[in-house]
PDB file of C-alpha atoms in Angstrom:
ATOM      1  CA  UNK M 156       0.000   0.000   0.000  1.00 46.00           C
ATOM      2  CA  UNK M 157       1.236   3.169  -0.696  1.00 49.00           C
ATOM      3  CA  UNK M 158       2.330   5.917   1.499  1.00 49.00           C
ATOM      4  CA  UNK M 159      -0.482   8.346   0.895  1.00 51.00           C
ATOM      5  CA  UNK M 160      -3.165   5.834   0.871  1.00 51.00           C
ATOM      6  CA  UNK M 161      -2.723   4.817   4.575  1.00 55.00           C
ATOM      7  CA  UNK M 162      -5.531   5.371   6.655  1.00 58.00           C
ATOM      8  CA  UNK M 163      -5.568   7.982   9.032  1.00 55.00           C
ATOM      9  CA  UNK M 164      -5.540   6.773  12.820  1.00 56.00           C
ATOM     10  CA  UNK M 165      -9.415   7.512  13.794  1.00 58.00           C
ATOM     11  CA  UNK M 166      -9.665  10.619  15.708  1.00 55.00           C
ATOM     12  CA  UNK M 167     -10.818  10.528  19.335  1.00 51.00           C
ATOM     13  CA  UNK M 168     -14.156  12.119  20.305  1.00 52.00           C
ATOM     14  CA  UNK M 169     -13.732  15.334  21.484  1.00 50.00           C
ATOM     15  CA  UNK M 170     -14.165  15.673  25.672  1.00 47.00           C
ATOM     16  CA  UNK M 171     -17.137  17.892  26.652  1.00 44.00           C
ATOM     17  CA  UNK M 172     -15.384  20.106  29.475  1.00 45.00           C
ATOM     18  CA  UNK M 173     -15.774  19.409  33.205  1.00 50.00           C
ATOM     19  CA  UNK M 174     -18.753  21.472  35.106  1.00 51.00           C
ATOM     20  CA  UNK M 175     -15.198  23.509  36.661  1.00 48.00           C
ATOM     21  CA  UNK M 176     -13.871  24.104  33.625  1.00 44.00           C
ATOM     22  CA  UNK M 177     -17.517  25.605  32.234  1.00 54.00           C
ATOM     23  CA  UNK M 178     -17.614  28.038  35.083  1.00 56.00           C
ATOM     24  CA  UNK M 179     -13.846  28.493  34.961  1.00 54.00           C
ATOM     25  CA  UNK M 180     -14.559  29.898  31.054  1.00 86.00           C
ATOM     26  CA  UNK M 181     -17.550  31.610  32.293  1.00 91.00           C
ATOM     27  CA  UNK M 182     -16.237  34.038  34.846  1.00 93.00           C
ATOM     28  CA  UNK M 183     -13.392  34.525  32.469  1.00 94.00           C
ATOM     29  CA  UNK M 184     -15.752  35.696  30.107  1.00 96.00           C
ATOM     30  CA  UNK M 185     -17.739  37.828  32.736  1.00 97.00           C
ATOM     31  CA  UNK M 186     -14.583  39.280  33.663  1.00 96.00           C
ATOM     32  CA  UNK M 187     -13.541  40.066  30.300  1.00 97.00           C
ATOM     33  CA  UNK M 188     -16.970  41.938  29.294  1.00 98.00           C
ATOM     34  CA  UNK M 189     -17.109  43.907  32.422  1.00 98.00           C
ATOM     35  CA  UNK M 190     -14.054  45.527  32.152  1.00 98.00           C
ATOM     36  CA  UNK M 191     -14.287  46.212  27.973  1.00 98.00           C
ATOM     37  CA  UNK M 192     -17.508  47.100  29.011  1.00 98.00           C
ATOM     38  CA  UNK M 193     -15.991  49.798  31.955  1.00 98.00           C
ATOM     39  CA  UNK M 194     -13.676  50.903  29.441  1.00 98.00           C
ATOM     40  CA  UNK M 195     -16.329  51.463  26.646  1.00 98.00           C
ATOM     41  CA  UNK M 196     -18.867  53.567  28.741  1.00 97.00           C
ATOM     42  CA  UNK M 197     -15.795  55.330  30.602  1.00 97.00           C
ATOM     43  CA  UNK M 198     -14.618  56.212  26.723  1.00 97.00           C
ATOM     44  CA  UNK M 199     -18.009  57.299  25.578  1.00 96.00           C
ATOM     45  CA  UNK M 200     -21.013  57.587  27.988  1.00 95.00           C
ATOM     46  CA  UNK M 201     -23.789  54.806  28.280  1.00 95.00           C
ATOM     47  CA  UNK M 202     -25.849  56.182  25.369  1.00 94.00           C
ATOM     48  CA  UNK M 203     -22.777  56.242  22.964  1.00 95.00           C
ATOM     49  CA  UNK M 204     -20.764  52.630  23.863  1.00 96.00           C
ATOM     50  CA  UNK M 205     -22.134  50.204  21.445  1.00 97.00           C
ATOM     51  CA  UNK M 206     -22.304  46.569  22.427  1.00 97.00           C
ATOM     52  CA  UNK M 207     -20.056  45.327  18.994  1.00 97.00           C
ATOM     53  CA  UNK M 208     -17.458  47.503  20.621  1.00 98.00           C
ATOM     54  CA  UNK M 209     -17.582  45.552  24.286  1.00 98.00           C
ATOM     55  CA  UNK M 210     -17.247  42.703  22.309  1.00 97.00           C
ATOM     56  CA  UNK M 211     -14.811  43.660  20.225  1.00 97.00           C
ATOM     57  CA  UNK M 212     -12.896  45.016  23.224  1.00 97.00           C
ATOM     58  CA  UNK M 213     -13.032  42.078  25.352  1.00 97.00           C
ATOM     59  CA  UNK M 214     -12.336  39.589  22.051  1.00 96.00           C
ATOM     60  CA  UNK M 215     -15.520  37.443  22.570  1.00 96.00           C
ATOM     61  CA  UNK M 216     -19.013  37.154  20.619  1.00 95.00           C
ATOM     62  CA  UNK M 217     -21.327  40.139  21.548  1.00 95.00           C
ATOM     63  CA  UNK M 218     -24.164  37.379  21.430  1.00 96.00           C
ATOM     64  CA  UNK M 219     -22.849  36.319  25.236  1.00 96.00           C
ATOM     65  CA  UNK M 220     -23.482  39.862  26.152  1.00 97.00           C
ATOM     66  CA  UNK M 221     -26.728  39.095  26.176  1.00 97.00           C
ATOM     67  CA  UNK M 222     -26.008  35.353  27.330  1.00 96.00           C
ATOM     68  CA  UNK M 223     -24.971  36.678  30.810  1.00 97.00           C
ATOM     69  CA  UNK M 224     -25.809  40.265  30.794  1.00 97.00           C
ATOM     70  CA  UNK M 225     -29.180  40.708  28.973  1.00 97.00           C
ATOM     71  CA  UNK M 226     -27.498  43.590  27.092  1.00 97.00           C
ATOM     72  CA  UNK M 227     -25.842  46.550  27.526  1.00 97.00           C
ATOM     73  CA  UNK M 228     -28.177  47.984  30.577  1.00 96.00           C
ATOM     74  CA  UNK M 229     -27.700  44.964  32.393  1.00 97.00           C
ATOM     75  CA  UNK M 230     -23.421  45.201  31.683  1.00 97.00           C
ATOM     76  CA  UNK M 231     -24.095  48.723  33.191  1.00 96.00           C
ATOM     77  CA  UNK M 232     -25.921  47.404  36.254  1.00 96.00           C
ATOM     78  CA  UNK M 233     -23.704  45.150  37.258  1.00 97.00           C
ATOM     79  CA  UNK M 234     -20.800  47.568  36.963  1.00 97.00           C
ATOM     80  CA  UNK M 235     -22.836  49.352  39.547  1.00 95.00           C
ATOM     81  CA  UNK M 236     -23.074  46.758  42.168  1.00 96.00           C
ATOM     82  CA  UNK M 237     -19.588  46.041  41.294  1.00 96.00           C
ATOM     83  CA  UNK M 238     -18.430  49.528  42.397  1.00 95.00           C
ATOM     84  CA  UNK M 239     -21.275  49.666  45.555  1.00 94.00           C
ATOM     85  CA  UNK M 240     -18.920  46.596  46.630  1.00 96.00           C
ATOM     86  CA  UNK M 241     -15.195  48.127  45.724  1.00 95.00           C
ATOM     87  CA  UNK M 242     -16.634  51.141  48.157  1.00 95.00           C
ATOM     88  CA  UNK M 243     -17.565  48.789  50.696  1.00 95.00           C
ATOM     89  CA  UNK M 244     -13.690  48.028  51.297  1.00 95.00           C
ATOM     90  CA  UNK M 245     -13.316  52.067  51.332  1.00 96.00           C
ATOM     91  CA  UNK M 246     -15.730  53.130  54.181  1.00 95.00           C
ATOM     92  CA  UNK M 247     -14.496  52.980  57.625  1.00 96.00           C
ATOM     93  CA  UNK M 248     -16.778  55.003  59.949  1.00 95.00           C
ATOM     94  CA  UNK M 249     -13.345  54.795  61.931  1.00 95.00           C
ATOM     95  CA  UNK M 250     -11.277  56.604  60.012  1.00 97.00           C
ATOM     96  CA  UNK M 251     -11.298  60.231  60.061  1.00 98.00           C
ATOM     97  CA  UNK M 252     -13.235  62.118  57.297  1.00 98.00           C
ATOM     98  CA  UNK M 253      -9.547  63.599  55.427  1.00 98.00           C
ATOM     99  CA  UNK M 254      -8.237  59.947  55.551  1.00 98.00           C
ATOM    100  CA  UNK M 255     -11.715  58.481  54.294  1.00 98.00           C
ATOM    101  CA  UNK M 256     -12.203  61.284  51.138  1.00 98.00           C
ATOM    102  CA  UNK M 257      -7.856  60.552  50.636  1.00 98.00           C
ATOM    103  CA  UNK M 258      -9.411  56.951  50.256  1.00 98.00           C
ATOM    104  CA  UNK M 259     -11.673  58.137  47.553  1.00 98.00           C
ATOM    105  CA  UNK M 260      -9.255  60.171  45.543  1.00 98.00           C
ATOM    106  CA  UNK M 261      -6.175  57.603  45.496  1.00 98.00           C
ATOM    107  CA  UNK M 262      -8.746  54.977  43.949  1.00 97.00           C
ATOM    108  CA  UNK M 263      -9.484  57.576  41.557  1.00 98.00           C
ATOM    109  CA  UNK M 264      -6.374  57.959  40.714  1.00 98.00           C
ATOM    110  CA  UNK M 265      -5.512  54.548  40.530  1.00 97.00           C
ATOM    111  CA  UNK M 266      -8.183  53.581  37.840  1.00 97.00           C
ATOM    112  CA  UNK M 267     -10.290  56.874  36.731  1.00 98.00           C
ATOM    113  CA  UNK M 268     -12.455  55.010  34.641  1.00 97.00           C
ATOM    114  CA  UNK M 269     -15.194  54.833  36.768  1.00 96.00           C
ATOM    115  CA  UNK M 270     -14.523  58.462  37.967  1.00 97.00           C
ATOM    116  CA  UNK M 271     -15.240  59.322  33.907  1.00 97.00           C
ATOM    117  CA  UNK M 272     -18.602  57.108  33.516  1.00 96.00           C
ATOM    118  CA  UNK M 273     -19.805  59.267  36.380  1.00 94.00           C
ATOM    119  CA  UNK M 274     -18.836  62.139  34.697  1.00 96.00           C
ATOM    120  CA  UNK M 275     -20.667  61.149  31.438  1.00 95.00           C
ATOM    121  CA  UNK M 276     -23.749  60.073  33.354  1.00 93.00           C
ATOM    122  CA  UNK M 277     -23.577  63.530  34.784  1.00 93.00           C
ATOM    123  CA  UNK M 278     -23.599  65.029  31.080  1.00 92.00           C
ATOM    124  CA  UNK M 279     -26.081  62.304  28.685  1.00 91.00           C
ATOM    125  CA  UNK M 280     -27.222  60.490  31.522  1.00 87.00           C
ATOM    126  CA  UNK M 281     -27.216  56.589  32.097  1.00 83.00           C
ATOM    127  CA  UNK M 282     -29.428  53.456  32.554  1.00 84.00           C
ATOM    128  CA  UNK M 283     -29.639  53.740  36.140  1.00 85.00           C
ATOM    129  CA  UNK M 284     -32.450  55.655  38.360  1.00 84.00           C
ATOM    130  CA  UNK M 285     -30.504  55.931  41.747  1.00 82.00           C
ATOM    131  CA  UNK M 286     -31.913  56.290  44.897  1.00 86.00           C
ATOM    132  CA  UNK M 287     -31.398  59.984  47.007  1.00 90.00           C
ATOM    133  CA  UNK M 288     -28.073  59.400  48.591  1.00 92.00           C
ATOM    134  CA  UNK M 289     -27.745  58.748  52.247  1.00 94.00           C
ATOM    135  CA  UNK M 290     -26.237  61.253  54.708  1.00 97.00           C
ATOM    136  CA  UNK M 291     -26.959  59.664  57.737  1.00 97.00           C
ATOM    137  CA  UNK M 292     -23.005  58.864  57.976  1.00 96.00           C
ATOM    138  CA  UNK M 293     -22.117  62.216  57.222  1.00 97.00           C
ATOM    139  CA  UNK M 294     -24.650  63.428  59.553  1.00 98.00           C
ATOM    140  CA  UNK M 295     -22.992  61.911  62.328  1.00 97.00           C
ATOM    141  CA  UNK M 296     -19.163  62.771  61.700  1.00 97.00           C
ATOM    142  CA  UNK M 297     -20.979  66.747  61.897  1.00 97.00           C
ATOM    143  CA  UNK M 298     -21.924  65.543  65.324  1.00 97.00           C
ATOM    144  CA  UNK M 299     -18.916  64.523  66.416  1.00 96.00           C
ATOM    145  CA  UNK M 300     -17.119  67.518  65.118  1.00 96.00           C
ATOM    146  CA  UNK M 301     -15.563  66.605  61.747  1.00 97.00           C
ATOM    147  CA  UNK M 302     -17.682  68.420  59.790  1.00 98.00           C
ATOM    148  CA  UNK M 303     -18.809  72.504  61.013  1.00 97.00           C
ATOM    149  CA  UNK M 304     -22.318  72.360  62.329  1.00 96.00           C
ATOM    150  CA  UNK M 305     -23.210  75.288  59.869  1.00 96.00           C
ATOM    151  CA  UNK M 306     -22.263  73.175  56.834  1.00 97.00           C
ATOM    152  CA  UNK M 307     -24.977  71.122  54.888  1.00 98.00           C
ATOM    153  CA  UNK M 308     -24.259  67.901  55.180  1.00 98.00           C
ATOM    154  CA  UNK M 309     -25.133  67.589  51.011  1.00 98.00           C
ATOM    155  CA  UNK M 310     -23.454  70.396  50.066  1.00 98.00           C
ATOM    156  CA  UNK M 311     -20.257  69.066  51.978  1.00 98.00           C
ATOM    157  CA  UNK M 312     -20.424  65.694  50.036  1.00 98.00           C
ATOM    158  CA  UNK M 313     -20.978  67.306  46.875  1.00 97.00           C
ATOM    159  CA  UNK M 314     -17.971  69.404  47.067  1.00 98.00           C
ATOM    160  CA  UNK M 315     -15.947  66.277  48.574  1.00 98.00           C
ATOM    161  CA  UNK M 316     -16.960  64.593  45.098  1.00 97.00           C
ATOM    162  CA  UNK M 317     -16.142  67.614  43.153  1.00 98.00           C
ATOM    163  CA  UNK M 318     -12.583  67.371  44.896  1.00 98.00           C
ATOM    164  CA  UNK M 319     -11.954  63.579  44.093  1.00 98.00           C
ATOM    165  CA  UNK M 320     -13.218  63.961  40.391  1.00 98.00           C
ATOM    166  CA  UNK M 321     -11.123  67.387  39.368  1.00 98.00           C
ATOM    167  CA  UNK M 322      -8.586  65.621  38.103  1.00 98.00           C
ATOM    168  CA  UNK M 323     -10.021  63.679  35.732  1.00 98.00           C
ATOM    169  CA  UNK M 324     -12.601  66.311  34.602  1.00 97.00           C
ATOM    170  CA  UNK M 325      -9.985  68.960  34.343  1.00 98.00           C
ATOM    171  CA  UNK M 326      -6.724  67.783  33.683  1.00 98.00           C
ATOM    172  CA  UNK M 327      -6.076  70.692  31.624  1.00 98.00           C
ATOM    173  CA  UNK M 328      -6.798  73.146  35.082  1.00 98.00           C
ATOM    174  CA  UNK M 329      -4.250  71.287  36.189  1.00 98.00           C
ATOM    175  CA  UNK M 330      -1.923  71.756  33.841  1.00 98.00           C
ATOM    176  CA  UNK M 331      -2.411  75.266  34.051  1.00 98.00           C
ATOM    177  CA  UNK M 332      -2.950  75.936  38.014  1.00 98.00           C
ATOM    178  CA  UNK M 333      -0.222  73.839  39.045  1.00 98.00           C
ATOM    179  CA  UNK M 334       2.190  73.781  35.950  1.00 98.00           C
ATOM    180  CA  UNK M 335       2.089  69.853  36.487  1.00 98.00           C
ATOM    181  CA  UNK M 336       0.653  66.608  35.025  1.00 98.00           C
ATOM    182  CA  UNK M 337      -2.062  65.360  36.823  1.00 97.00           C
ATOM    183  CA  UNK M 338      -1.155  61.755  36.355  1.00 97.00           C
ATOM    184  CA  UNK M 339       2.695  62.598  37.791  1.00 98.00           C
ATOM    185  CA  UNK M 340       3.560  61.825  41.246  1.00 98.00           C
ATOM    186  CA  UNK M 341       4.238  65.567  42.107  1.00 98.00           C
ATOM    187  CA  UNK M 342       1.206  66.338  41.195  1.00 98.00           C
ATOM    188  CA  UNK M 343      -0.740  63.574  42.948  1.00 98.00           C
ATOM    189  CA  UNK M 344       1.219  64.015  46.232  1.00 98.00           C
ATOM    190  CA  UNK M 345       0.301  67.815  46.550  1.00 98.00           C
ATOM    191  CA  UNK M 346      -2.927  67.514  45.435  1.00 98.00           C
ATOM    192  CA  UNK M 347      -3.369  64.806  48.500  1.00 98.00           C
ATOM    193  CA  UNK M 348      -2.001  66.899  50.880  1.00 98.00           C
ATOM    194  CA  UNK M 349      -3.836  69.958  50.024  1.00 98.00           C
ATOM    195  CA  UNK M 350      -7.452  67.850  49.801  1.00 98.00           C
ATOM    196  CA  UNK M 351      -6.570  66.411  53.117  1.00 98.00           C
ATOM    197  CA  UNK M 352      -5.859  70.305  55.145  1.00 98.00           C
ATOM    198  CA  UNK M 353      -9.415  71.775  52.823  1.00 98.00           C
ATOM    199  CA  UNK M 354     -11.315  68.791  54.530  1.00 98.00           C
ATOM    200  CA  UNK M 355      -9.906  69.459  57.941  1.00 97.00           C
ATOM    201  CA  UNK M 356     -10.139  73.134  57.572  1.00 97.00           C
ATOM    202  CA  UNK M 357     -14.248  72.690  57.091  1.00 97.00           C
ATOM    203  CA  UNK M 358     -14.267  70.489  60.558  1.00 96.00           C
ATOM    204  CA  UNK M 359     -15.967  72.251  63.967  1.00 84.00           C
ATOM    205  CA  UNK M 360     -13.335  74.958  65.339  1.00 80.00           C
ATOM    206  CA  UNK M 361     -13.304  74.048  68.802  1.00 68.00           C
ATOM    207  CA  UNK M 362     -13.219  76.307  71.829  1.00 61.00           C
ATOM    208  CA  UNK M 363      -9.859  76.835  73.163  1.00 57.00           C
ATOM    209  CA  UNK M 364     -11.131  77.398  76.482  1.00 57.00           C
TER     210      UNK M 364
END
């Protein structure tokens, strides 16, 4: 028999993968389209990222967007939660308010996309109808004296967001105020110092005597 006319050995069935291995693949694949997806909406607001582009992003089909998602809001959601649990590990109620807004900023600074979705849910809004935000923590650190009692409690917080968020809204402010990059490590240690002594300065003066 000739060479080429050999049989080929038969091929052996292809294994169907473990029940690990599925969910192995799957929260690989999760993890994949959350964080195209947190790159996408960070890059162009919820109403402009496109689901092709998630998919594209994250190198997978943009039919298992819809698999494990169902869709784009439902990426968005669970970037939500996903954040409401990061801050989780930020709160302390016994740290004191500079250290806890600090907290805020250097995770900003360490990835500012979520820090821009905000921004662009501020500007075309998003998928998301959020609840009024609680001040009941805030409300206490006033009563203990971190926080003057002739402040509002809302107006503090929105100015302590304001202060986190600057520089990523503005980076070109800071170019100009401070003659500095905002993503350099000059910049970033000033600007931490100087957030910390605004948020002390707004704390109750107490009486001397």
């Amino acid at each position: 028999m000739e060479e080429n006319e050999r049989q080929e050995p038969p091929k052996k069935p292809r294994r169907a993968p473990a029940p690990a291995e599925r969910k192995l693949d799957s929260e690989r694949s999760c993890r994949l389209l959350l964080d195209a997806a947190l790159d996408e909406f960070a890059e162009k607001g919820y109403a402009g990222a496109r689901v092709q582009s998630i998919a594209d992003r994250a190198g997978l089909n943009k039919q298992l967007i819809s698999y494990y998602f169902g869709g784009k809001e439902g990426l968005y959601r669970e970037l939500h939660r996903q954040w409401l649990r990061r801050e989780e590990t930020i709160v302390d109620p016994a740290v004191p308010l500079d250290e806890l807004i600090v907290r805020y900023l250097r995770e900003t600074f360490a990835d500012p996309r979520a820090t821009r979705l905000n921004l662009w849910k501020g500007l075309t809004g998003g998928a998301l109808e959020e609840p009024r935000e609680d001040l009941s923590a805030l409300r206490r650190r006033q009563a203990d004296g971190e926080l003057a009692e002739d402040l509002d409690p809302a107006a503090a917080l929105l100015l302590f967001m304001a202060l986190v968020s600057a520089p990523v809204a503005m980076p070109h402010a800071v170019r100009q105020l401070f003659g500095l990059d905002p993503d350099s490590p000059e910049f970033r240690e000033h600007y931490t110092e100087q957030l910390r002594r605004i948020v002390r300065h707004l704390a109750q003066q107490r009486d001397p005597r």
